[in-house]
Amino acid sequence: MGQLYLCATPIGNLEDITYRVVRILGEVDLIAAEDTRNSIKLLNHFEIKTPMTSYHEYNKIEKGRYLVEQMLEGKNIALITDAGTPGISDPGEELVAMCYEAGVPVTSLPGAAACITALTLSGLSTRRFAFEAFLPTDKKEKAAILEELKNETRTMIIYEAPHRLVRTLGELIQTIGNERRVTICRELTKKHETAFRTTLGDALNHYQETAPKGECVIIIEGKSRQLIREEEVRAWEEMTIEEHMEHYENQGIAHKEAMKLVAKDRNVSKRDIYQYLLKD
């Protein structure tokens, strides 16, 4: 039985390819590439003569079955994307799943990935992050995801094409607000690489005046837990304490326990709630 090799390729600078990837690309029987016309430039640069076949979003099912059959017959196949690590925001994940279902071994050769490169360059928190890749084109689906991101506390990573950047920034502002910190990375690892650290509002103003060039990675600061808590408290304070108590007691919660919950929601002591209700 053969094996599938997920081979990370450079996202801009050809020097970022690993020795191991070059070796494996030269040793396998076949290379499955997202765009063979683009990948031939990489293979020619490193003098790799391995034959290629196309594997992309529009043939991933039919070609995936063919590739699995080839590996079951003993061929080793390398999967590469146009740039970066296969399986990240591309149809590689489907081929990996098909291999596991068929019992074909899979291994991943680490290397460049735009999302991680941009995250480490952003100057924002890297401990916890949420990767969203490209936002959906469907309006309802996009609106649902943006609503989920509204209270996301982790650093968020979004891919975007330059001609859609202004529109996406506007949509993010409508959901998240003007003042959220953001770093917009462009032309990663290339000569004109930039990491623009600013706010969503200022980023929109900038790119409305200066058209962006090159693929963009938007790194957005997560919402602080303190801010979320303050918003929750304000929401509870919009109702009276009596209404707040009824909210819990209507659920069958005992009076004393309801007072505890109301006090916690409003960030006050249980004694304050007790004394207020006693006056009534």
XYZ file of C-alpha atoms in Angstrom:
280
model
C 0.000 0.000 0.000
C 1.150 3.502 -0.784
C 0.914 6.606 1.365
C -0.355 10.191 1.166
C 2.145 12.952 1.956
C 0.743 16.405 2.758
C 3.562 18.689 1.630
C 3.639 22.320 2.725
C 4.930 24.657 0.024
C 6.117 28.291 0.307
C 3.512 31.047 0.648
C 5.768 33.489 -1.183
C 9.472 33.072 -0.561
C 10.771 29.884 -2.200
C 13.488 29.571 0.452
C 10.797 28.570 2.957
C 10.410 25.069 1.509
C 11.936 22.335 3.662
C 14.615 19.850 2.600
C 12.216 17.047 3.460
C 9.454 18.363 1.201
C 11.876 18.712 -1.724
C 13.062 15.143 -1.171
C 9.571 13.667 -0.900
C 8.299 15.553 -3.964
C 11.156 13.995 -5.908
C 10.598 10.475 -4.545
C 6.822 9.987 -4.770
C 5.126 8.449 -7.793
C 2.672 11.294 -8.316
C 2.026 14.847 -7.128
C -1.592 16.006 -6.767
C -1.617 19.783 -7.156
C -4.369 22.355 -6.735
C -3.197 24.152 -9.897
C -0.624 22.306 -11.988
C 0.168 25.459 -13.998
C 1.161 27.240 -10.821
C 2.954 24.303 -9.190
C 5.112 23.535 -12.252
C 7.042 26.731 -11.498
C 7.904 25.385 -8.046
C 8.889 21.957 -9.384
C 11.027 23.463 -12.127
C 12.822 25.697 -9.625
C 13.868 22.679 -7.557
C 14.378 20.461 -10.639
C 11.698 17.993 -9.597
C 10.528 15.772 -12.470
C 7.705 13.874 -10.729
C 4.484 13.801 -12.808
C 1.535 15.891 -11.600
C -2.234 15.606 -11.697
C -4.837 18.195 -10.741
C -6.806 17.926 -7.512
C -9.017 20.892 -6.666
C -12.411 21.968 -5.332
C -14.281 21.051 -8.516
C -12.944 17.503 -8.991
C -12.163 16.541 -5.392
C -14.649 13.670 -5.188
C -13.944 11.921 -8.485
C -10.208 12.607 -8.437
C -10.043 11.773 -4.740
C -11.382 8.284 -5.415
C -8.837 7.847 -8.219
C -5.954 8.934 -5.972
C -7.044 6.581 -3.187
C -7.211 3.701 -5.689
C -3.674 4.519 -6.824
C -2.398 4.467 -3.240
C -4.195 1.188 -2.541
C -2.288 -0.232 -5.500
C 1.006 0.834 -3.941
C 1.717 4.321 -5.268
C 2.963 7.096 -2.994
C 1.300 10.445 -3.644
C 2.175 13.959 -2.467
C -0.551 16.573 -2.126
C 0.363 20.237 -2.557
C -1.696 23.392 -2.643
C -0.938 26.646 -4.476
C 0.766 27.930 -1.337
C 1.030 26.795 2.266
C -0.099 23.646 4.027
C -2.613 21.323 2.298
C -5.853 20.773 4.170
C -5.986 24.355 5.489
C -8.832 26.135 3.677
C -8.612 23.847 0.643
C -10.070 20.467 -0.450
C -7.134 18.531 0.983
C -9.179 17.727 4.078
C -11.575 15.640 1.965
C -8.743 13.568 0.506
C -7.313 12.950 3.982
C -10.725 11.733 5.189
C -11.060 9.429 2.160
C -7.620 7.961 2.846
C -8.485 7.168 6.453
C -11.749 5.540 5.395
C -9.832 3.344 2.934
C -7.051 2.544 5.395
C -4.385 4.478 3.473
C -1.605 5.920 5.708
C -1.321 9.716 5.809
C 1.533 11.908 7.024
C 1.985 15.671 7.072
C 5.251 17.416 6.288
C 5.195 20.718 8.224
C 6.063 24.022 6.658
C 4.622 27.404 5.783
C 1.017 28.339 6.657
C -0.280 31.874 6.100
C -2.572 31.788 9.149
C 0.214 30.969 11.618
C 2.721 33.283 9.926
C 0.294 36.203 10.164
C -0.729 35.379 13.740
C 2.843 35.403 15.020
C 3.492 38.650 13.118
C 0.363 40.403 14.376
C 1.463 41.519 17.813
C -1.851 40.258 19.211
C -2.404 37.367 21.616
C -1.317 34.019 20.193
C -2.239 31.734 23.120
C -5.811 31.088 21.942
C -7.075 31.742 18.443
C -9.981 30.948 16.122
C -9.294 30.347 12.430
C -12.202 31.244 10.136
C -10.382 31.148 6.750
C -12.499 32.873 4.053
C -15.938 34.033 5.190
C -18.825 32.379 3.293
C -20.209 34.078 0.192
C -23.797 33.250 1.192
C -25.199 36.306 3.006
C -27.173 34.418 5.651
C -24.320 32.043 6.432
C -21.862 34.924 6.620
C -24.178 36.896 8.920
C -24.461 33.881 11.242
C -20.681 33.496 11.480
C -20.141 37.221 12.052
C -22.682 37.069 14.871
C -20.718 34.193 16.431
C -17.528 36.260 16.214
C -19.183 39.203 17.978
C -18.363 37.831 21.436
C -15.366 35.677 20.483
C -12.657 36.079 23.143
C -9.915 34.371 21.142
C -7.807 36.128 18.527
C -9.545 35.659 15.160
C -7.890 34.883 11.808
C -9.676 35.583 8.531
C -8.409 35.253 4.956
C -9.542 37.775 2.360
C -8.863 38.690 -1.252
C -7.755 42.313 -1.819
C -10.812 43.279 -3.902
C -13.138 42.193 -1.046
C -11.135 43.609 1.871
C -12.987 46.937 2.183
C -16.387 45.238 2.145
C -15.327 42.680 4.739
C -13.871 45.349 7.028
C -17.193 47.189 6.835
C -19.109 44.044 7.759
C -16.761 43.365 10.670
C -17.248 46.913 11.955
C -21.028 46.527 11.872
C -20.723 43.413 14.030
C -17.646 44.000 16.185
C -17.269 47.799 16.213
C -14.762 50.410 15.078
C -12.301 50.251 17.938
C -11.293 46.587 17.976
C -7.556 46.201 17.391
C -6.557 44.466 14.184
C -3.430 43.600 12.201
C -3.765 43.201 8.441
C -0.933 41.198 6.904
C -0.221 41.315 3.181
C 2.341 39.774 0.833
C 3.617 37.478 3.572
C 7.285 36.393 3.201
C 7.572 38.471 0.008
C 9.590 41.630 -0.690
C 6.696 43.998 0.086
C 5.409 42.180 3.178
C 3.400 44.451 5.492
C 1.780 44.043 8.898
C -0.554 47.007 9.400
C -1.454 47.300 13.099
C -4.453 49.532 13.683
C -8.171 49.409 14.526
C -10.966 48.136 12.300
C -12.259 51.665 11.757
C -8.894 53.124 10.806
C -8.139 50.108 8.598
C -11.349 50.706 6.652
C -10.534 54.391 6.192
C -7.021 53.542 5.030
C -8.004 50.937 2.465
C -10.868 53.055 1.131
C -8.205 55.563 0.117
C -5.413 53.117 -0.758
C -6.464 50.016 -2.679
C -4.913 46.884 -1.120
C -2.769 44.546 -3.198
C -1.980 40.890 -2.554
C -3.787 38.268 -0.507
C -4.666 39.497 2.979
C -4.816 37.865 6.393
C -6.892 39.779 8.956
C -5.936 39.178 12.595
C -8.575 40.546 14.981
C -8.231 40.989 18.731
C -10.667 38.893 20.730
C -13.262 40.554 22.919
C -12.130 40.977 26.525
C -14.000 38.924 29.094
C -14.327 42.034 31.230
C -16.145 43.853 28.435
C -18.463 40.881 27.930
C -19.212 40.852 31.645
C -19.922 44.608 31.671
C -22.329 44.209 28.752
C -24.102 41.350 30.520
C -24.499 43.440 33.673
C -25.891 46.380 31.671
C -28.370 44.061 29.972
C -29.648 42.773 33.343
C -29.828 46.321 34.723
C -32.270 47.261 31.983
C -34.938 45.284 33.863
C -36.108 45.976 37.409
C -34.958 43.773 40.264
C -38.508 42.498 40.586
C -38.547 41.483 36.921
C -35.134 39.911 37.349
C -36.374 37.887 40.305
C -39.441 36.769 38.345
C -37.149 35.630 35.519
C -35.668 32.976 37.797
C -38.659 32.208 40.021
C -40.789 31.494 36.934
C -38.300 28.715 36.202
C -39.112 27.110 39.545
C -36.015 28.420 41.331
C -36.449 29.073 45.049
C -36.627 32.671 46.284
C -33.278 32.610 48.116
C -31.463 30.957 45.219
C -33.014 33.471 42.816
C -31.616 36.311 44.947
C -28.138 34.791 44.670
C -28.432 34.575 40.889
C -29.761 38.121 40.571
C -26.919 39.446 42.728
C -24.364 37.590 40.597
C -25.891 38.853 37.347
C -25.827 42.453 38.574
C -22.391 42.153 40.151
C -23.684 43.185 43.588
C -23.976 41.405 46.941
C -26.905 39.213 47.882
C -27.443 41.538 50.865
C -28.070 44.470 48.481
C -30.803 42.509 46.705
C -32.310 41.373 50.020
C -32.439 44.902 51.407
C -33.974 46.268 48.208
C -36.730 43.655 48.240
C -37.281 44.155 51.992
C -38.071 47.837 51.397
C -40.840 46.802 49.038
